[in-house]
PDB file of C-alpha atoms in Angstrom:
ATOM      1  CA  UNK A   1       6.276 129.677  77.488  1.00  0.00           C
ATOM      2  CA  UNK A   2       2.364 129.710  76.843  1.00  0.00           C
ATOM      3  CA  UNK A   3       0.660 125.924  77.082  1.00  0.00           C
ATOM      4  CA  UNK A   4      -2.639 125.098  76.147  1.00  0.00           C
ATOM      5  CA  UNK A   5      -3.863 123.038  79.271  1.00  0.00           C
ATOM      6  CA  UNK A   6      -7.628 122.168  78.447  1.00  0.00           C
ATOM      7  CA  UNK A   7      -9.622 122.647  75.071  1.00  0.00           C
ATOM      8  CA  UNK A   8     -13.268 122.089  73.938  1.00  0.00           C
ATOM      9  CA  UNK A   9     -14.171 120.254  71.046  1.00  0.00           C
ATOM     10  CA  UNK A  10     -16.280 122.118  68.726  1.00  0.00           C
ATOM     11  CA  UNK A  11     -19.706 120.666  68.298  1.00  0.00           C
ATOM     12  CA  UNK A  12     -20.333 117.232  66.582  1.00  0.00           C
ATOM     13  CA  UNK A  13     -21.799 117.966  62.400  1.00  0.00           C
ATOM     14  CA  UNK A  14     -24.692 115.646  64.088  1.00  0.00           C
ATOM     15  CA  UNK A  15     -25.228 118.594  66.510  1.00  0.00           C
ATOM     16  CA  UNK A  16     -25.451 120.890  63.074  1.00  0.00           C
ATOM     17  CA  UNK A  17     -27.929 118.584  61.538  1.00  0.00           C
ATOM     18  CA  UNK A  18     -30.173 118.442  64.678  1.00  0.00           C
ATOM     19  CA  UNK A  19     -30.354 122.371  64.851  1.00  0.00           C
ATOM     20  CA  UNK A  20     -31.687 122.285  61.131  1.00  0.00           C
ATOM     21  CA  UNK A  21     -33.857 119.830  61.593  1.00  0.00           C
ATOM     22  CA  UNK A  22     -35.634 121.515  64.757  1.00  0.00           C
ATOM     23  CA  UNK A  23     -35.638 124.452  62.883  1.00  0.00           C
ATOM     24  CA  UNK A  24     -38.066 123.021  60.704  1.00  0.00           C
ATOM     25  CA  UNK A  25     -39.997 121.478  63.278  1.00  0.00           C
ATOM     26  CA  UNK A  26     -40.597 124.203  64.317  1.00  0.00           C
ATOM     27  CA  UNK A  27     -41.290 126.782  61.799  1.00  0.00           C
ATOM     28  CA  UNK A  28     -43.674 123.806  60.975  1.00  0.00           C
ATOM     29  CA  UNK A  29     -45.427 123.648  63.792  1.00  0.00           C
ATOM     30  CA  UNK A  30     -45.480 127.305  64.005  1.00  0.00           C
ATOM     31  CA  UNK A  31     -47.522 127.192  60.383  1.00  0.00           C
ATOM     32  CA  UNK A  32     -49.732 125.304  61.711  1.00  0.00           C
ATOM     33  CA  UNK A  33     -51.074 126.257  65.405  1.00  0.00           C
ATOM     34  CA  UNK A  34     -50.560 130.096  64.896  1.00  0.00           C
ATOM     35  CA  UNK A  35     -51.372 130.159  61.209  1.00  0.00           C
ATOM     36  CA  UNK A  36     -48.953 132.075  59.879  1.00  0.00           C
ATOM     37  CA  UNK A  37     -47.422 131.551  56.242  1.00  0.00           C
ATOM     38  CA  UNK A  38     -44.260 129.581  56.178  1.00  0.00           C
ATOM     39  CA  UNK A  39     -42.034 132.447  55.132  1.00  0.00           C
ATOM     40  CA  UNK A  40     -43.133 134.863  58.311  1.00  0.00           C
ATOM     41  CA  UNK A  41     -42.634 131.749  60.947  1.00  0.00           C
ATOM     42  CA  UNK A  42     -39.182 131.058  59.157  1.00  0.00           C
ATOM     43  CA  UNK A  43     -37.010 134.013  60.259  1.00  0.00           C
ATOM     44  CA  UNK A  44     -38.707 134.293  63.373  1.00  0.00           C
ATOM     45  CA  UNK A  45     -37.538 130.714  63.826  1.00  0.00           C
ATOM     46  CA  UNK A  46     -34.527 131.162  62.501  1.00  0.00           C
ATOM     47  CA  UNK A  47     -33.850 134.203  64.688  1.00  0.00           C
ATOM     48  CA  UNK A  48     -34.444 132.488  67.659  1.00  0.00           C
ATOM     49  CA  UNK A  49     -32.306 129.028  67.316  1.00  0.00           C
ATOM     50  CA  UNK A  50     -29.636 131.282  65.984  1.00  0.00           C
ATOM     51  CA  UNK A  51     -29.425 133.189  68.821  1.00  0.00           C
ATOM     52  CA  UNK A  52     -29.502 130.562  71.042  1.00  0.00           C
ATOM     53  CA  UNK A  53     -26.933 128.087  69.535  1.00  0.00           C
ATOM     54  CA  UNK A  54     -24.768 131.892  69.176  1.00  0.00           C
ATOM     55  CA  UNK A  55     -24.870 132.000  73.187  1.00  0.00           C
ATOM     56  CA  UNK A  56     -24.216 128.127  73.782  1.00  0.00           C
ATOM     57  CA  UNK A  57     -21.068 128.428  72.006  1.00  0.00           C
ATOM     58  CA  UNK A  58     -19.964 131.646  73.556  1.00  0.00           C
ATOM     59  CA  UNK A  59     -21.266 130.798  76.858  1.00  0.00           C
ATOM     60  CA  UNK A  60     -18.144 127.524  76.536  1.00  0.00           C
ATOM     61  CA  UNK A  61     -14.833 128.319  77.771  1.00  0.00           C
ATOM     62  CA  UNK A  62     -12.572 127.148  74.735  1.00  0.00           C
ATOM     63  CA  UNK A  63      -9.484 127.188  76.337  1.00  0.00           C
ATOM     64  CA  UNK A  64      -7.429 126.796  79.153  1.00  0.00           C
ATOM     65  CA  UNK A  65      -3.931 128.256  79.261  1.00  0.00           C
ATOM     66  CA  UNK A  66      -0.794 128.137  81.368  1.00  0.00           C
ATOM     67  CA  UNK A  67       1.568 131.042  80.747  1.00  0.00           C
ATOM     68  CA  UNK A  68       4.707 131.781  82.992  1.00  0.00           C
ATOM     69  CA  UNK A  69       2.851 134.714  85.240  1.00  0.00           C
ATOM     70  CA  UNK A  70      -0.701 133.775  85.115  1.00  0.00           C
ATOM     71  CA  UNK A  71      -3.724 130.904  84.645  1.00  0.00           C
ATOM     72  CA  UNK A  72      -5.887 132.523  81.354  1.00  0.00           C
ATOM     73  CA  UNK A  73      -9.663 131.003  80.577  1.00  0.00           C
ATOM     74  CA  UNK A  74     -10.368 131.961  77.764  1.00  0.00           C
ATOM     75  CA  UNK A  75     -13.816 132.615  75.959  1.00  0.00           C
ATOM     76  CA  UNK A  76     -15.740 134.470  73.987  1.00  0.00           C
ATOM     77  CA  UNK A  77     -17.868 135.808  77.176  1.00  0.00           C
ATOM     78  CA  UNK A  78     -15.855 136.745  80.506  1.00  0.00           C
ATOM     79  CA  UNK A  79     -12.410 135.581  79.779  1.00  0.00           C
ATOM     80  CA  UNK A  80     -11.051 134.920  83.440  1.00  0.00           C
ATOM     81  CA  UNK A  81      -7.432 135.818  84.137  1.00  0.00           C
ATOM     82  CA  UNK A  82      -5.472 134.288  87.314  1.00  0.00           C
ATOM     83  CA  UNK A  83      -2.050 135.612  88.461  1.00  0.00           C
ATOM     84  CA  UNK A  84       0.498 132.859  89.475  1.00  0.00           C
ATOM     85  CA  UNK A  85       1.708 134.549  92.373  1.00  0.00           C
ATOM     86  CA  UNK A  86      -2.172 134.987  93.649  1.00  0.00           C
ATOM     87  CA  UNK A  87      -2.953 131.299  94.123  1.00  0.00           C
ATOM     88  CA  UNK A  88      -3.238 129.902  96.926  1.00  0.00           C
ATOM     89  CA  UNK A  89      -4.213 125.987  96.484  1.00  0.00           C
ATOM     90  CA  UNK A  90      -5.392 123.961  93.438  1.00  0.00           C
ATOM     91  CA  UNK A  91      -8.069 121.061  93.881  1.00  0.00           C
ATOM     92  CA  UNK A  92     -11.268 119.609  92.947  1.00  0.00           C
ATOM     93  CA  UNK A  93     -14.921 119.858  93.914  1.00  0.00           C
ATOM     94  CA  UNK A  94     -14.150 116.679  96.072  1.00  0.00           C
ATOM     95  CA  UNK A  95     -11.458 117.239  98.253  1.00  0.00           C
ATOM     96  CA  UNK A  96      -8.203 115.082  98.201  1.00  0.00           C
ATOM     97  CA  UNK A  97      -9.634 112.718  95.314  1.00  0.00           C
ATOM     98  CA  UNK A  98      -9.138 115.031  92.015  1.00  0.00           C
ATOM     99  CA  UNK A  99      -9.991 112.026  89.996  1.00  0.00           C
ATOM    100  CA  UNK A 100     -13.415 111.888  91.077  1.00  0.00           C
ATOM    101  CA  UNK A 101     -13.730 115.300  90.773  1.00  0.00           C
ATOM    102  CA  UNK A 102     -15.817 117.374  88.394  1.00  0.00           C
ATOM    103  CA  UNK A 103     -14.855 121.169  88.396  1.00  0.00           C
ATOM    104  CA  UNK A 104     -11.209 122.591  88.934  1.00  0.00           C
ATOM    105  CA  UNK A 105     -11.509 125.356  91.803  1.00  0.00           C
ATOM    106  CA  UNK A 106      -8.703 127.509  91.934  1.00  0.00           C
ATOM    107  CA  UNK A 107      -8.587 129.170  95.422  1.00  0.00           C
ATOM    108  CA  UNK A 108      -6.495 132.485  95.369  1.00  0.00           C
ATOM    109  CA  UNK A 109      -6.164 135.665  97.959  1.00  0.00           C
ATOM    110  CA  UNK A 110      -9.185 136.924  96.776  1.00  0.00           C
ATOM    111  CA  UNK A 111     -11.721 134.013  96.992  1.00  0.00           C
ATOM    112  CA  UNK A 112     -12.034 130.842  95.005  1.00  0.00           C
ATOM    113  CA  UNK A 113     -12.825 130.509  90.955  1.00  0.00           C
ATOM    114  CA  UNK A 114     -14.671 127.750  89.693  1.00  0.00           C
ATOM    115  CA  UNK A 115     -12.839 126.870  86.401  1.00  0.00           C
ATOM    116  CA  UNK A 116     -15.638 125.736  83.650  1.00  0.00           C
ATOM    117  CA  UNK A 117     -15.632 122.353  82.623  1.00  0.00           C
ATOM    118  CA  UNK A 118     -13.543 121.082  79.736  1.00  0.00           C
ATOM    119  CA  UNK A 119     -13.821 117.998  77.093  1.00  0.00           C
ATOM    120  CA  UNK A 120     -10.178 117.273  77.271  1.00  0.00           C
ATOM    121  CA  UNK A 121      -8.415 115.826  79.028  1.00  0.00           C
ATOM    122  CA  UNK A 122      -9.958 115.089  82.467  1.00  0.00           C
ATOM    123  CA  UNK A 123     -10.473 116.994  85.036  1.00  0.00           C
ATOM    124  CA  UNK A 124      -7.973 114.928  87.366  1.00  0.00           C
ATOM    125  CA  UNK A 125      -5.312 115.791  84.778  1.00  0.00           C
ATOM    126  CA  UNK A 126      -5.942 119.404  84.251  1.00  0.00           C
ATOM    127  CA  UNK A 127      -6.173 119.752  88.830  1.00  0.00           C
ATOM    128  CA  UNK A 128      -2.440 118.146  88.686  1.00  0.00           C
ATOM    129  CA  UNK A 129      -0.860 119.833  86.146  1.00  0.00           C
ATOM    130  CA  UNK A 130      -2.105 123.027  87.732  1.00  0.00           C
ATOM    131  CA  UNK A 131      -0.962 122.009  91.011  1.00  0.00           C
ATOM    132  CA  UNK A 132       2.584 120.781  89.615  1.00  0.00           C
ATOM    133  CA  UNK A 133       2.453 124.981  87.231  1.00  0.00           C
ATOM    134  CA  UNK A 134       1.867 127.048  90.210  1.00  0.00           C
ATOM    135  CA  UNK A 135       3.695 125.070  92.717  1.00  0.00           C
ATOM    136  CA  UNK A 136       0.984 124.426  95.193  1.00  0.00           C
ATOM    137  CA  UNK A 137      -1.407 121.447  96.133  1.00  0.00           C
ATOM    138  CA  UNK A 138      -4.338 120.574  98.100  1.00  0.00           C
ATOM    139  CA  UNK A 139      -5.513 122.974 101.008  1.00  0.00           C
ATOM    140  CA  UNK A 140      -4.094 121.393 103.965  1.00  0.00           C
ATOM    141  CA  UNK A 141      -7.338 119.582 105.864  1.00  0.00           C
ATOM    142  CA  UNK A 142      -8.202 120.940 108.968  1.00  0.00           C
ATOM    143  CA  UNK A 143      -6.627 119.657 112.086  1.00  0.00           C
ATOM    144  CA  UNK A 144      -8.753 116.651 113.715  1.00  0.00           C
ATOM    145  CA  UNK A 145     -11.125 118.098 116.910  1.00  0.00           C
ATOM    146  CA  UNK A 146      -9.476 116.052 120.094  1.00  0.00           C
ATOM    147  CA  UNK A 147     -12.490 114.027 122.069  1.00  0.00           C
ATOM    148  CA  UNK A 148     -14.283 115.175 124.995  1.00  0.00           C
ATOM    149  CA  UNK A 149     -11.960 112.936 127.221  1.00  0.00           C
ATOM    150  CA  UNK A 150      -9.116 114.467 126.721  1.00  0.00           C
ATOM    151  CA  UNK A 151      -7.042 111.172 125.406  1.00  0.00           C
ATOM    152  CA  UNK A 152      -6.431 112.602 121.776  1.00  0.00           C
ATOM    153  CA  UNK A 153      -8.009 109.048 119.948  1.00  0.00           C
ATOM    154  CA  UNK A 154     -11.388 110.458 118.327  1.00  0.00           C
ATOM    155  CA  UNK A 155     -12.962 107.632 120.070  1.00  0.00           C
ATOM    156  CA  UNK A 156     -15.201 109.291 122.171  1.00  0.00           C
TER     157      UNK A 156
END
């Protein structure tokens, strides 16, 4: 069974609006500084925001999914694929609190990935209902350095 973990929202219509309006702003200001006509700076202008807002949405990761053999990111631009039976420990960017966290890191055999950052739901959520899919937790914290004295306290 395939879940949907994570999503991104699309962008806002205020977003929209704010591109258009820049747009003219700057095909404006272009008119005036460079002195060209209007309807030379507009495509160029047009060309450029386009391009730009084009690789802000593909740069997103859209979704996160769960099937039953692997972890799938998936975007427009390097869509990541994760095999179950590969990882090794789920957790966040600050170890043993994944509510604080930021990023999901997914440590496998071959190194760790850095899962991109969703708009919902939270990044606690998405570290423990990975952890609970693939059936492992936290990397286990390394084992406390006994003090110089030899009495095992930490109090040195």
């Amino acid at each position: 069974m395939t879940e949907t973990v994570a999503r991104n929202r699309p962008p806002p219509w205020w977003m929209v609006v704010l591109l258009v309006l820049y747009a003219a702003m700057f095909t404006n200001y272009a008119t005036l500084w460079i002195e060209v006509p209007w309807f030379v700076a507009a495509p160029i202008v047009a060309v450029v925001l386009g391009s730009l807002a084009w690789f802000a949405v593909a740069s997103t990761a859209t979704s996160l999914v769960v099937a039953p053999e692997a972890l799938h990111v998936r975007r427009r631009l390097r869509p990541l694929e994760i095999r179950r039976d590969e990882i090794v420990a789920v957790h966040g960017d600050i170890p043993n609190r994944p509510r604080w966290s930021g990023r999901v890191i997914v440590v496998t055999t071959d190194g760790s990935h850095r899962i991109p950052a969703f708009s919902e739901p939270a990044v606690g959520e998405i570290i423990e209902r990975l952890q609970e899919w693939s059936g492992r937790g936290e990397p286990e914290p390394a084992p406390a350095r006994p003090s110089e004295d030899g009495d095992g306290d930490g109090a040195g």
